[in-house]
Every structure is written in C-alpha cells, then in structure tokens.
CSV table of C-alpha atoms in Angstrom, one decimal:
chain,number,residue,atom,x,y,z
A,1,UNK,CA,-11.5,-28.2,-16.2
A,2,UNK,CA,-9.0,-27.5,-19.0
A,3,UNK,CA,-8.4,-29.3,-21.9
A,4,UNK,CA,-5.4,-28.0,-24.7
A,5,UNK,CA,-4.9,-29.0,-28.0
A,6,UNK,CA,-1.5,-27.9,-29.1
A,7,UNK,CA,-1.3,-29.3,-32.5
A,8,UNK,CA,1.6,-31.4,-31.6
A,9,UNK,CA,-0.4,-34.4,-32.2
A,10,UNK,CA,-0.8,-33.5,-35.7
A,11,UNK,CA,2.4,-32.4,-36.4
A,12,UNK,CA,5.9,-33.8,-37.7
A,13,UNK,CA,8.6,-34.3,-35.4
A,14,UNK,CA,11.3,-31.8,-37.4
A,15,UNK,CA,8.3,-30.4,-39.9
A,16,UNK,CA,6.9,-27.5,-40.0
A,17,UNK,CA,5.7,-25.6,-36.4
A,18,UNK,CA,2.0,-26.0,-35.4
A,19,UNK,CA,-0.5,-24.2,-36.2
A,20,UNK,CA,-4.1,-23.1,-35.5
A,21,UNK,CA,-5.5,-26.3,-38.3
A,22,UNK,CA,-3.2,-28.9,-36.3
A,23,UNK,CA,-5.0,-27.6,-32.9
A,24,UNK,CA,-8.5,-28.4,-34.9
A,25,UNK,CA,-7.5,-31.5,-36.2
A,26,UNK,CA,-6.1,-32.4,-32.6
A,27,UNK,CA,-9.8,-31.3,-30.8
A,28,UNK,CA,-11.4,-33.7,-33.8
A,29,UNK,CA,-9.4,-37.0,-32.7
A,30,UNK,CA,-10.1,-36.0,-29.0
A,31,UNK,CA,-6.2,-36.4,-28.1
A,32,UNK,CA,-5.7,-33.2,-25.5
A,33,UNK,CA,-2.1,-32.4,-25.4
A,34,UNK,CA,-2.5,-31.8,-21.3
A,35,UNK,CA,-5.0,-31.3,-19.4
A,36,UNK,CA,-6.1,-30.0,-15.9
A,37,UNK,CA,-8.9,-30.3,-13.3
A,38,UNK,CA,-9.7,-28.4,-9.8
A,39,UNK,CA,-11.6,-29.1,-6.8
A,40,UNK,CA,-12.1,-27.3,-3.6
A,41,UNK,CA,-12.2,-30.0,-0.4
A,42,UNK,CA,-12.8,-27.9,1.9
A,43,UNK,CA,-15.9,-25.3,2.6
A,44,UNK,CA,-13.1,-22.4,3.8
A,45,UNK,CA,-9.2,-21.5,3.1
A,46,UNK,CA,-8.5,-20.3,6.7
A,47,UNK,CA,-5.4,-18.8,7.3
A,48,UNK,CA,-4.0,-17.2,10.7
A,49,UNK,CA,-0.9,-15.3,11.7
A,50,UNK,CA,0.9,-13.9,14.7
A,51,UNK,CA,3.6,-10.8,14.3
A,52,UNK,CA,5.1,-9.8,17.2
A,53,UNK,CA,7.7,-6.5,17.5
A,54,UNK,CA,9.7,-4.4,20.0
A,55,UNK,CA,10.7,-0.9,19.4
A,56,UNK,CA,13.2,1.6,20.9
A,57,UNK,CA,14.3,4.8,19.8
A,58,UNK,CA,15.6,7.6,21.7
A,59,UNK,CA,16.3,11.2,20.3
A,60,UNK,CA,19.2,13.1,21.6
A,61,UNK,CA,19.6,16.6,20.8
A,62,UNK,CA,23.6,17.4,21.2
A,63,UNK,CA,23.9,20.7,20.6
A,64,UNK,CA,21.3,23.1,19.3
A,65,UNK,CA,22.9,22.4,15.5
A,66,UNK,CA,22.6,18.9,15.9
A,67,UNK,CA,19.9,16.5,16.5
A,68,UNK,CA,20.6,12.6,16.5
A,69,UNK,CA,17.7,10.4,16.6
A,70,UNK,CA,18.5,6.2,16.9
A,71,UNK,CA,16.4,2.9,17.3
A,72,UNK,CA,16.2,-0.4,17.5
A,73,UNK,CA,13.5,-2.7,16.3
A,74,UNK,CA,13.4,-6.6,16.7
A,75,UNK,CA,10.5,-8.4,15.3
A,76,UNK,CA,8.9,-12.6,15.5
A,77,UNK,CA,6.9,-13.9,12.4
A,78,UNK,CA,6.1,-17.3,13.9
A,79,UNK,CA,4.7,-20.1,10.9
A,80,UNK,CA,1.1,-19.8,10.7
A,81,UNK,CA,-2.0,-21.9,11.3
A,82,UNK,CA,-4.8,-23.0,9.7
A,83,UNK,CA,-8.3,-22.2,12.2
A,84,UNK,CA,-7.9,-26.2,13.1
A,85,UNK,CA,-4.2,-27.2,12.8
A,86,UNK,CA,-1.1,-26.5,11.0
A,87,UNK,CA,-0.1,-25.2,7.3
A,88,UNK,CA,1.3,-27.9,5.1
A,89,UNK,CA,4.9,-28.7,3.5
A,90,UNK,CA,6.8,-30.9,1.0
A,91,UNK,CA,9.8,-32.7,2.1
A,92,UNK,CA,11.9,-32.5,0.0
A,93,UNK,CA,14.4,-35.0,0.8
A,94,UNK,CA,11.8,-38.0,1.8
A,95,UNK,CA,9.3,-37.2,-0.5
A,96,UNK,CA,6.8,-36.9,1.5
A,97,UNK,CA,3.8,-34.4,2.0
A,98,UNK,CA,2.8,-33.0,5.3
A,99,UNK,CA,-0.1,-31.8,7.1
A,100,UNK,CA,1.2,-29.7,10.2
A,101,UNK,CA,-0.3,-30.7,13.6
A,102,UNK,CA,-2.3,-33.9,11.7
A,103,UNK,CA,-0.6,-37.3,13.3
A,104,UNK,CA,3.0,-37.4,14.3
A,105,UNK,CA,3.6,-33.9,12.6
A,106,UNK,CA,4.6,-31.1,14.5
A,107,UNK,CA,2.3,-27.9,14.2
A,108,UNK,CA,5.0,-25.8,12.5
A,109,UNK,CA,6.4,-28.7,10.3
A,110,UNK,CA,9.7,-28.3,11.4
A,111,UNK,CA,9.8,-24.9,9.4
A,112,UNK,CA,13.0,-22.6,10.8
A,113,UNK,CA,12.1,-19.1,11.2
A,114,UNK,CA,14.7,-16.2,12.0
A,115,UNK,CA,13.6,-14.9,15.9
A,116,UNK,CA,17.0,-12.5,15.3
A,117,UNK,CA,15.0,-10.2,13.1
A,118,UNK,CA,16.8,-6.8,14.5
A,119,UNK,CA,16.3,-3.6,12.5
A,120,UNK,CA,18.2,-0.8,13.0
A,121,UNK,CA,17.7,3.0,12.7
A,122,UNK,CA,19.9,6.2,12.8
A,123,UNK,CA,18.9,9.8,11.3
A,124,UNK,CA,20.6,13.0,12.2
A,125,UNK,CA,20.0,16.7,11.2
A,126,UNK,CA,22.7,18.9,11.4
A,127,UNK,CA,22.6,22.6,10.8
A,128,UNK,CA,26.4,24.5,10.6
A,129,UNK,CA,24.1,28.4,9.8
A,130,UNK,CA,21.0,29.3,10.3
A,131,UNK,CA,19.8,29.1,6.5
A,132,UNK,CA,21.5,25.6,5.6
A,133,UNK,CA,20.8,22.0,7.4
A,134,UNK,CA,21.9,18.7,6.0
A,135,UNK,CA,20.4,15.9,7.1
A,136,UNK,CA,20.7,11.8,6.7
A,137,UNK,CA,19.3,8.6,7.7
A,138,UNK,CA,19.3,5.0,7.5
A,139,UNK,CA,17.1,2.3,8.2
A,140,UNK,CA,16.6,-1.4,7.8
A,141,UNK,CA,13.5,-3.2,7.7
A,142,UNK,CA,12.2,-7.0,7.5
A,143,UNK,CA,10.0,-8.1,4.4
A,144,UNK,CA,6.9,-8.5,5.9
A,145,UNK,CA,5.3,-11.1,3.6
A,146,UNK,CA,3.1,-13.5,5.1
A,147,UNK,CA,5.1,-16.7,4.5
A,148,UNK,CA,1.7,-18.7,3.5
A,149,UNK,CA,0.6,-16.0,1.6
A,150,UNK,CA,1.9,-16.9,-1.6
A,151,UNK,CA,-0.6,-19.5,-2.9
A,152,UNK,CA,0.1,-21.4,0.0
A,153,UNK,CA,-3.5,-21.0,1.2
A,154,UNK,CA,-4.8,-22.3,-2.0
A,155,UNK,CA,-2.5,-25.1,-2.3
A,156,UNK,CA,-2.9,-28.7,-2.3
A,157,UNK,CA,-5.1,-30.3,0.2
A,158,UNK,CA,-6.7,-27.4,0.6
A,159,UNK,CA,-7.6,-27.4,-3.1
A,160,UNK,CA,-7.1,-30.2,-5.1
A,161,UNK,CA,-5.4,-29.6,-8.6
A,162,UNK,CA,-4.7,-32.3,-11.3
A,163,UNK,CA,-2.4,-31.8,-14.3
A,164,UNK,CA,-1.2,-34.2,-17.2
A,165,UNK,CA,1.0,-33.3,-20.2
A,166,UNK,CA,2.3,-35.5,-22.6
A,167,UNK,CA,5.5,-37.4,-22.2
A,168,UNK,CA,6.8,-35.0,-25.3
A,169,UNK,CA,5.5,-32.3,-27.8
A,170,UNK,CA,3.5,-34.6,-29.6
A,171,UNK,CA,2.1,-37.2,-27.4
A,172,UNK,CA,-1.2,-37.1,-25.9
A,173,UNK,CA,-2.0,-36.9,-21.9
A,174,UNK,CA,-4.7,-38.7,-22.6
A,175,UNK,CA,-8.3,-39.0,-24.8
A,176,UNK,CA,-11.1,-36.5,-25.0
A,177,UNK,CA,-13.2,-39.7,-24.6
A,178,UNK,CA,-12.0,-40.8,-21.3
A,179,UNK,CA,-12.0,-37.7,-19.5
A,180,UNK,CA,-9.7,-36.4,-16.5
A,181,UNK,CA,-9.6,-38.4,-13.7
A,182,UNK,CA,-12.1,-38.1,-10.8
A,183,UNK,CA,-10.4,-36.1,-7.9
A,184,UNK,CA,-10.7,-37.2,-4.4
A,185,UNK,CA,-10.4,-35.5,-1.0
A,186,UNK,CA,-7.6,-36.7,0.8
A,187,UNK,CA,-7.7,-38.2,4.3
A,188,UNK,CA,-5.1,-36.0,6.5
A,189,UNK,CA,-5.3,-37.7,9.8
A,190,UNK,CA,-2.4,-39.1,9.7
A,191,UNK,CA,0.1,-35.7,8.8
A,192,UNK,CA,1.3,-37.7,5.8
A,193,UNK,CA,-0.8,-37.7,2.4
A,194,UNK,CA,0.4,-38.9,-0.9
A,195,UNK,CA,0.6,-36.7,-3.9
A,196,UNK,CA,-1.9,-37.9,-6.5
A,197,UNK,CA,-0.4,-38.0,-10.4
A,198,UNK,CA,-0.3,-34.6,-11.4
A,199,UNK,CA,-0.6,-32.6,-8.3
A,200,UNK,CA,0.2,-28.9,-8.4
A,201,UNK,CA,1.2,-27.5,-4.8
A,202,UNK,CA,2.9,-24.8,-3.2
A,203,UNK,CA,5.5,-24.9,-0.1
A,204,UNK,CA,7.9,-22.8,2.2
A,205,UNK,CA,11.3,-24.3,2.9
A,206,UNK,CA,12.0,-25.9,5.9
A,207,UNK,CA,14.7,-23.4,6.3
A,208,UNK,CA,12.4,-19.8,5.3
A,209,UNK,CA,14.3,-16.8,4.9
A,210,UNK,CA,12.5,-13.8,5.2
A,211,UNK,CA,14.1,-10.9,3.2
A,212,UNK,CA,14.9,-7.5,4.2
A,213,UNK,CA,15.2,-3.7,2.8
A,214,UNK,CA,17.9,-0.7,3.5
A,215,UNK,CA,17.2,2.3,3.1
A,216,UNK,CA,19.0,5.5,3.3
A,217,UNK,CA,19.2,9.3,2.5
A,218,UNK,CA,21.5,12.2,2.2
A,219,UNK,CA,19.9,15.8,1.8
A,220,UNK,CA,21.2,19.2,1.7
A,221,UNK,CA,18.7,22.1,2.2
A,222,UNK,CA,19.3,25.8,2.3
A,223,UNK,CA,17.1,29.1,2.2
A,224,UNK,CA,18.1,31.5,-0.7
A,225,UNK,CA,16.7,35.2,-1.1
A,226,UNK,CA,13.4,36.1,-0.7
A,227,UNK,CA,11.8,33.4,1.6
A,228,UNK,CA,12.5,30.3,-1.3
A,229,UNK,CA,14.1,26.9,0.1
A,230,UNK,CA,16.0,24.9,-2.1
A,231,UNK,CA,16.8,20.8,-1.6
A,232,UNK,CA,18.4,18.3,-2.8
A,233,UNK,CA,19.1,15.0,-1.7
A,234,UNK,CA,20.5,11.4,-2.7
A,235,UNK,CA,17.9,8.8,-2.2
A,236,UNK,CA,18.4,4.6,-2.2
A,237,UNK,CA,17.3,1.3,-1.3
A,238,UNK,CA,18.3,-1.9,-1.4
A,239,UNK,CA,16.0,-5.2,-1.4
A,240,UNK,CA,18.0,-8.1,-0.3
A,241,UNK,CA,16.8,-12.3,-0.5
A,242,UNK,CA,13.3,-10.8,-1.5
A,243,UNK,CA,10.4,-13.8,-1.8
A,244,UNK,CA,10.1,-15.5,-5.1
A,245,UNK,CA,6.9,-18.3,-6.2
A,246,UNK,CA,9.9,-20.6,-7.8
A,247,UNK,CA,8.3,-23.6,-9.8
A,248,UNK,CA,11.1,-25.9,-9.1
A,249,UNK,CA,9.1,-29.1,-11.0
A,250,UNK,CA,10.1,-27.0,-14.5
A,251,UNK,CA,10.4,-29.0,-17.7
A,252,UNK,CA,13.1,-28.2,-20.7
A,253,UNK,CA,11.7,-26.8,-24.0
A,254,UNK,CA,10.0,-29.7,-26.0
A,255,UNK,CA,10.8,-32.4,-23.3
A,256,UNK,CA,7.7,-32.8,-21.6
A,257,UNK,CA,6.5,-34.4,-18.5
A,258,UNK,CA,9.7,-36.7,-18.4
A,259,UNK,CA,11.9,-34.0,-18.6
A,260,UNK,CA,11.1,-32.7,-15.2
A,261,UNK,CA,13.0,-32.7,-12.1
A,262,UNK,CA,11.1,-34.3,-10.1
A,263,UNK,CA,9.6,-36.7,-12.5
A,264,UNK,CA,11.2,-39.7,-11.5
A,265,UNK,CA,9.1,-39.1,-7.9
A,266,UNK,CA,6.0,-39.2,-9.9
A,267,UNK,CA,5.3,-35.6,-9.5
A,268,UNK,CA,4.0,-33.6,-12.7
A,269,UNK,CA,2.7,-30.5,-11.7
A,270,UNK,CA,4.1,-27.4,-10.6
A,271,UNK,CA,6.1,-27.6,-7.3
A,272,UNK,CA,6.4,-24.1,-6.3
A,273,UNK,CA,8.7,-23.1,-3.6
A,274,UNK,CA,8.8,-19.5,-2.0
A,275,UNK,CA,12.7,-18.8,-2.4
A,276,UNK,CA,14.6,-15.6,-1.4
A,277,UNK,CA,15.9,-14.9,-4.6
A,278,UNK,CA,15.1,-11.5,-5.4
A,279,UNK,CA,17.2,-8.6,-5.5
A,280,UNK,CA,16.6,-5.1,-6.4
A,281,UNK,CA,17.9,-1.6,-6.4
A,282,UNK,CA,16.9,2.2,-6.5
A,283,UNK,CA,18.7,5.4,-6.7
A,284,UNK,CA,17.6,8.6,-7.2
A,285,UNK,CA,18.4,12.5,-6.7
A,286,UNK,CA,15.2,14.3,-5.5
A,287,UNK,CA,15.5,18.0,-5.8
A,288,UNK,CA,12.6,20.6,-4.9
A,289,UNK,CA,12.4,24.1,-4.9
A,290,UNK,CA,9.5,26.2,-2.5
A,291,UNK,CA,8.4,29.4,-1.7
A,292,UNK,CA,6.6,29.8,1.3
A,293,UNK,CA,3.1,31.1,2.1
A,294,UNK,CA,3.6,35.3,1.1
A,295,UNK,CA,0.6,37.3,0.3
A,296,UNK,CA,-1.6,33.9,0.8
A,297,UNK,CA,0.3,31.6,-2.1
A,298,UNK,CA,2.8,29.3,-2.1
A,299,UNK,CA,4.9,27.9,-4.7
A,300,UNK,CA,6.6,24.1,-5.0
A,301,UNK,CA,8.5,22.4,-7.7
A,302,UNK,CA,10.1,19.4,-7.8
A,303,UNK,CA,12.2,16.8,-10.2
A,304,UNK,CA,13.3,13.3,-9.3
A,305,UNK,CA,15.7,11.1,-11.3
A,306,UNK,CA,15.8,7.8,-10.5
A,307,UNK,CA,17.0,4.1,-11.7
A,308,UNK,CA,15.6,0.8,-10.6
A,309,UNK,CA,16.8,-2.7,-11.4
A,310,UNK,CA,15.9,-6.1,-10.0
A,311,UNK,CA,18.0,-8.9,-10.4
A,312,UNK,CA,16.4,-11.8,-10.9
A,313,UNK,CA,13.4,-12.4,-11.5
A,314,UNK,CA,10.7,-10.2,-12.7
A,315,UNK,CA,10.2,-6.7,-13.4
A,316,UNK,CA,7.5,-6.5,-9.7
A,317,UNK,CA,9.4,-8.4,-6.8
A,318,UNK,CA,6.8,-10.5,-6.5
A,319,UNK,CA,6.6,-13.3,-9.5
A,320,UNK,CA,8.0,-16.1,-11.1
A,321,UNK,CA,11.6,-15.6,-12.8
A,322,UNK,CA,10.7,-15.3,-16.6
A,323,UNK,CA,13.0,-18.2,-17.5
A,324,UNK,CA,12.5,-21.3,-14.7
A,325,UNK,CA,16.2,-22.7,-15.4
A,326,UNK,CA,18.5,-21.9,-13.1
C-alpha cells in the first residue's frame, strides 16, 4: 500500500515548483496525490512452456584447404499455460479482458505465433599455406524470451493491482481518511473479467513477434617466427524487433490521469504491452597474439575494440524506453 504526497496540492498552478514543505503540508490535510494497493488472489503464479526445435548441419570438407560446415535450425514457441488453463490478454479493440481457456475463450487467446522460425548457419575455414587460415561464419538465431515472462505472470488476475492519480498535478486521488478501495478477487469463469478502476496489467499482442539475432565473423590467422600465432578478426551482431515492456496507458507531463490514452475506457494504470521494438548493434575487431606451450609456458595477449548502440529504448534490451511517447 502506497500513498504519495507530491506537494501539488499545496502548490500554485504557475508558482513556484514543489517542494519537500508542500509534500508535508500535503500528508497533514490527508490529500495523497495517487495512490496504490496490491493483492495476491491466488496461492501460486504457475507458469508453463513448451519449446520445440529441429536441427541439421552437415560438414563437408572440399579439399584439404577448405572446410565448409552448414545448418539449418527451425524452432516452435507455442503460447504458454497456466498449471489449470490459459495465460490472459487485453483486447485491445473490444476492450475487453481475457482469461485463456475460462468460458468461450480459446486456450491460446487467439495469440499468433511464428511456426516459420528457421535459423540458418554457414562457417567455413579456408587455408591457402600452411601457416595462414582465414576463416568466417554466420548465424541467425530466434530470441528466446518466454513470451509470459515479462511481468505477465504477475499480472492482473493473477495479482490484483490498484492505482489512482489525480485528474492533474494538483488534485487529489483521493483522502488519507477514506483509504484505498478494498480489492476483490475476480470471478474468471466466464473468460471475460472487467478491469476494476485503476488496474495495472501486462499483455502480449495478439499478433507476438518474437525477435531475432545475426551474427557473423571474419578472421585472419597466421603463424609468425618462433612458434607465435597472430589473429585478427572482425566481429558483429545485429538484434532485430527485440522485446520491449511498453506502457502504452502513458500520461503527458502535468496532465494526469485524463491525459491518458486509454482514459476514456476507464483504464488508469499502466497497460504494458511486450512490443518488438528494440534494436541494437555491435562491432568490434578482436585481435590476439599467443605463443605456444615451449619449455612448459605459454604466452597470450589480446585487445578488443568494440562499439555498441541500441536504438530504442534502453541502454540493456530489456526495459522500458526512457521517454513513453512515441
């Protein structure tokens, strides 16, 4: 249970900001500027998830200064389950929350996964004279996120989370006095449950898109005098429509509650979507030097420089973007 007292209730509209004595007077009339409550309705978040995957490779040695080496993966991330029925989902264009495999709805929700999830790989290792070999490869590979994982399995029914903020900066969400409203557990039997006021929840799309990573790799190695290898190489990937916890329920700065998206549905809290927004790239040279094992020691150095950068929205992958707005 949360209570916050901004100062904005003590505060003129075009005055001076807020500060730490308009948060005290604030908590001394009892007018919160939002507020929040939690409660768990169920004894345990289950949570469970099928992966299936094919794999072939074949290695074909052309000629003894070149080696190929080829495969083919596919892989099937079905939507997962809870231990007694389906996941849950907004719908977004009937407003409407369901509870997979509850009632009429259907297990999966109507989710769309991808079962044309092929990866492809190719390396080959190709030596002109006995002291130098280049060698190269490429690969691609499906995020392998679990599509509920993302606060999904602490989401709303599963936990119950109430929110309230102020229609603006300096209105209340309510009174100290009265309290936050009582939460109740909500009856799924049917696969449709309204969204109480204030409701925070998480959902997949009904279309999910699960991301993907390239890889690749160009080195050049080559024996100099005296038993010491030398290497350097070019190495990159490339993260394309990586998962993103998107609160699409955002409000503009000083607006409040009304200024949300989704506020003329009466939804308040945060709706956040997992959305394959993230991309992100590396680079890098990776040199090394070595010595091998003479007189019982061996020597290795090595240097990398590389560069990173991710395009929207965070500096991990695996966040909110920084800024909500699109």
């Amino acid at each position: 249970t949360t209570f916050s007292f901004t100062g904005g209730l003590t505060s003129l509209n075009g005055g001076p900001s807020s500060n730490q004595f308009n948060s005290y007077a604030d908590f001394l009339l009892g007018l919160p500027q939002n507020y929040s409550n939690a409660v768990q309705t169920v004894p345990w978040a289950t949570l469970r998830t099928w992966e299936y995957s094919l794999y072939v490779r074949d290695q074909w040695q052309v000629s003894r200064k070149l080696t190929l080496n080829y495969g083919l993966r596919w892989e099937y991330y079905p939507v997962p389950t809870r231990v007694d029925r389906g996941i849950e989902r907004y719908n977004f264009a009937t407003n409407q929350y369901l509870i997979c495999g509850e009632g009429s709805t259907p297990t999966d929700c109507g989710i769309a996964v991808s079962k044309r999830l092929f990866s492809p790989r190719a390396g080959l290792a190709y030596r002109p004279t006995e002291n130098f070999a280049v060698r190269a490869g490429y690969s691609l590979a499906p995020e392998q996120i679990n599509m509920a994982r993302d606060s999904l399995n602490t989401s709303y029914p599963m936990i119950a989370t109430f929110s309230k903020t102020g229609a603006n900066s300096y209105t209340a969400a309510g009174t100290l006095s009265a309290g936050i409203p009582t939460l109740a557990v909500p009856d799924i039997s049917s696969g449709i449950v309204p969204l109480p006021a204030g409701a925070s929840f998480t959902t997949d799309p009904q279309n999910f898109i699960r991301g993907y990573v390239q890889s690749w790799n160009f080195t050049l190695q080559k024996t100099i005098a005296k038993g010491w290898i030398a290497q350097a190489g070019y190495v990159g990937t490339h993260t394309i429509h990586q998962h993103t916890r998107y609160n699409v329920n955002y409000g503009l700065p000083g607006g409040g509650a009304a200024s949300q998206p989704f506020f003329p549905m009466g939804i308040t809290g945060a709706i956040t979507v997992v959305e394959p927004l993230e991309t992100m790239h590396y680079n890098s040279l990776q040199t090394s030097i070595q010595r091998r094992f003479a007189k019982g020691f061996s020597v290795q150095a090595a240097y990398t420089r590389s560069k990173w950068l991710g395009l929207c929205c965070d500096d991990s992958g695996d966040s909110q973007p920084s800024i909500p707005i699109p």
